[in-house]
Amino acid sequence: MKLAEHWEAQSQQWIQWARHPEHDSYWLYHRDQFLKLLPGRGRWTSAVAKAVSRDI
């Protein structure tokens, strides 16, 4: 199986995990501080895409 095929097979599970609130320390400790750094909701770069994508 190619890497892309494996990723596609697991992608929906990863999306559910990544969007589930309170599954990691981001929700408990970092979210509010992180949002203060953003010039506006929905603006992001690839460097912070994981964290920001939870809030857009």
Short mmCIF file of N, CA and C in Angstrom, two decimals:
data_model
loop_
_atom_site.label_atom_id
_atom_site.label_comp_id
_atom_site.label_asym_id
_atom_site.label_seq_id
_atom_site.Cartn_x
_atom_site.Cartn_y
_atom_site.Cartn_z
N MET A 1 0.85 -1.18 0.00
CA MET A 1 0.00 0.00 0.00
C MET A 1 0.89 1.24 0.00
N LYS A 2 0.57 2.17 -0.86
CA LYS A 2 1.31 3.43 -0.92
C LYS A 2 0.93 4.31 0.27
N LEU A 3 1.83 5.21 0.63
CA LEU A 3 1.59 6.10 1.76
C LEU A 3 0.31 6.90 1.58
N ALA A 4 0.07 7.42 0.39
CA ALA A 4 -1.13 8.21 0.12
C ALA A 4 -2.39 7.37 0.33
N GLU A 5 -2.35 6.12 -0.08
CA GLU A 5 -3.51 5.25 0.10
C GLU A 5 -3.76 4.98 1.59
N HIS A 6 -2.69 4.77 2.32
CA HIS A 6 -2.82 4.54 3.76
C HIS A 6 -3.40 5.78 4.44
N TRP A 7 -2.90 6.95 4.07
CA TRP A 7 -3.42 8.19 4.66
C TRP A 7 -4.90 8.35 4.36
N GLU A 8 -5.30 8.12 3.13
CA GLU A 8 -6.72 8.24 2.77
C GLU A 8 -7.58 7.29 3.60
N ALA A 9 -7.08 6.10 3.83
CA ALA A 9 -7.84 5.12 4.59
C ALA A 9 -8.02 5.56 6.05
N GLN A 10 -7.09 6.34 6.57
CA GLN A 10 -7.14 6.78 7.97
C GLN A 10 -7.60 8.21 8.15
N SER A 11 -7.78 8.96 7.09
CA SER A 11 -8.00 10.40 7.19
C SER A 11 -9.24 10.79 7.98
N GLN A 12 -10.34 10.09 7.79
CA GLN A 12 -11.56 10.44 8.52
C GLN A 12 -11.40 10.23 10.02
N GLN A 13 -10.70 9.17 10.41
CA GLN A 13 -10.44 8.94 11.83
C GLN A 13 -9.56 10.05 12.41
N TRP A 14 -8.55 10.46 11.65
CA TRP A 14 -7.66 11.52 12.12
C TRP A 14 -8.43 12.83 12.27
N ILE A 15 -9.28 13.14 11.32
CA ILE A 15 -10.07 14.38 11.38
C ILE A 15 -10.96 14.37 12.62
N GLN A 16 -11.62 13.26 12.90
CA GLN A 16 -12.47 13.18 14.09
C GLN A 16 -11.64 13.38 15.35
N TRP A 17 -10.46 12.76 15.41
CA TRP A 17 -9.59 12.89 16.57
C TRP A 17 -9.12 14.33 16.74
N ALA A 18 -8.69 14.95 15.65
CA ALA A 18 -8.15 16.30 15.72
C ALA A 18 -9.20 17.33 16.09
N ARG A 19 -10.43 17.11 15.74
CA ARG A 19 -11.51 18.07 16.03
C ARG A 19 -12.21 17.83 17.35
N HIS A 20 -11.91 16.72 18.00
CA HIS A 20 -12.57 16.41 19.26
C HIS A 20 -12.05 17.32 20.37
N PRO A 21 -12.92 18.10 21.01
CA PRO A 21 -12.49 19.00 22.08
C PRO A 21 -11.87 18.26 23.26
N GLU A 22 -10.95 18.89 23.89
CA GLU A 22 -10.34 18.42 25.13
C GLU A 22 -9.58 17.11 25.01
N HIS A 23 -9.08 16.78 23.83
CA HIS A 23 -8.31 15.56 23.71
C HIS A 23 -6.82 15.79 23.98
N ASP A 24 -6.41 17.03 24.07
CA ASP A 24 -5.01 17.31 24.38
C ASP A 24 -4.89 18.62 25.15
N SER A 25 -3.70 19.02 25.47
CA SER A 25 -3.49 20.20 26.31
C SER A 25 -3.88 21.51 25.62
N TYR A 26 -3.99 21.50 24.31
CA TYR A 26 -4.40 22.72 23.60
C TYR A 26 -5.70 23.26 24.17
N TRP A 27 -6.68 22.40 24.32
CA TRP A 27 -8.00 22.82 24.79
C TRP A 27 -7.98 23.29 26.23
N LEU A 28 -7.14 22.68 27.04
CA LEU A 28 -7.13 22.98 28.47
C LEU A 28 -6.28 24.19 28.83
N TYR A 29 -5.15 24.38 28.13
CA TYR A 29 -4.19 25.40 28.57
C TYR A 29 -3.81 26.43 27.51
N HIS A 30 -3.84 26.08 26.24
CA HIS A 30 -3.20 26.91 25.23
C HIS A 30 -4.15 27.67 24.30
N ARG A 31 -5.36 27.22 24.15
CA ARG A 31 -6.26 27.80 23.14
C ARG A 31 -6.46 29.29 23.32
N ASP A 32 -6.82 29.74 24.49
CA ASP A 32 -7.12 31.15 24.69
C ASP A 32 -5.89 32.03 24.47
N GLN A 33 -4.73 31.57 24.93
CA GLN A 33 -3.50 32.34 24.71
C GLN A 33 -3.15 32.37 23.23
N PHE A 34 -3.36 31.26 22.55
CA PHE A 34 -3.07 31.21 21.13
C PHE A 34 -3.96 32.16 20.34
N LEU A 35 -5.24 32.18 20.65
CA LEU A 35 -6.16 33.04 19.91
C LEU A 35 -5.83 34.52 20.09
N LYS A 36 -5.26 34.90 21.22
CA LYS A 36 -4.85 36.29 21.43
C LYS A 36 -3.76 36.71 20.47
N LEU A 37 -2.97 35.77 19.98
CA LEU A 37 -1.87 36.08 19.06
C LEU A 37 -2.34 36.33 17.63
N LEU A 38 -3.52 35.85 17.29
CA LEU A 38 -4.00 35.96 15.92
C LEU A 38 -4.56 37.34 15.63
N PRO A 39 -4.23 37.89 14.46
CA PRO A 39 -4.79 39.19 14.09
C PRO A 39 -6.28 39.12 13.80
N GLY A 40 -6.77 37.96 13.46
CA GLY A 40 -8.19 37.74 13.21
C GLY A 40 -8.46 36.27 13.02
N ARG A 41 -9.59 35.81 13.46
CA ARG A 41 -9.89 34.39 13.30
C ARG A 41 -9.91 34.00 11.84
N GLY A 42 -9.41 32.80 11.56
CA GLY A 42 -9.41 32.30 10.20
C GLY A 42 -8.13 32.59 9.44
N ARG A 43 -7.27 33.45 9.96
CA ARG A 43 -5.99 33.72 9.30
C ARG A 43 -4.96 32.78 9.89
N TRP A 44 -4.24 32.09 9.02
CA TRP A 44 -3.24 31.17 9.53
C TRP A 44 -2.22 30.83 8.48
N THR A 45 -1.14 30.26 8.94
CA THR A 45 -0.10 29.77 8.05
C THR A 45 0.05 28.28 8.28
N SER A 46 0.78 27.63 7.42
CA SER A 46 0.94 26.19 7.56
C SER A 46 1.66 25.83 8.85
N ALA A 47 2.43 26.73 9.40
CA ALA A 47 3.16 26.45 10.64
C ALA A 47 2.24 26.26 11.82
N VAL A 48 1.05 26.88 11.79
CA VAL A 48 0.12 26.78 12.91
C VAL A 48 -1.22 26.19 12.49
N ALA A 49 -1.26 25.55 11.37
CA ALA A 49 -2.52 25.06 10.81
C ALA A 49 -3.22 24.09 11.75
N LYS A 50 -2.50 23.21 12.40
CA LYS A 50 -3.15 22.23 13.27
C LYS A 50 -3.94 22.92 14.38
N ALA A 51 -3.32 23.83 15.08
CA ALA A 51 -3.99 24.49 16.20
C ALA A 51 -5.12 25.39 15.72
N VAL A 52 -4.87 26.17 14.71
CA VAL A 52 -5.86 27.12 14.24
C VAL A 52 -7.06 26.44 13.60
N SER A 53 -6.81 25.35 12.91
CA SER A 53 -7.92 24.69 12.21
C SER A 53 -8.99 24.22 13.16
N ARG A 54 -8.67 24.06 14.43
CA ARG A 54 -9.67 23.66 15.41
C ARG A 54 -10.66 24.78 15.69
N ASP A 55 -10.27 26.03 15.41
CA ASP A 55 -11.10 27.17 15.79
C ASP A 55 -11.67 27.94 14.61
N ILE A 56 -11.45 27.50 13.38
CA ILE A 56 -12.03 28.21 12.25
C ILE A 56 -13.19 27.46 11.68
#
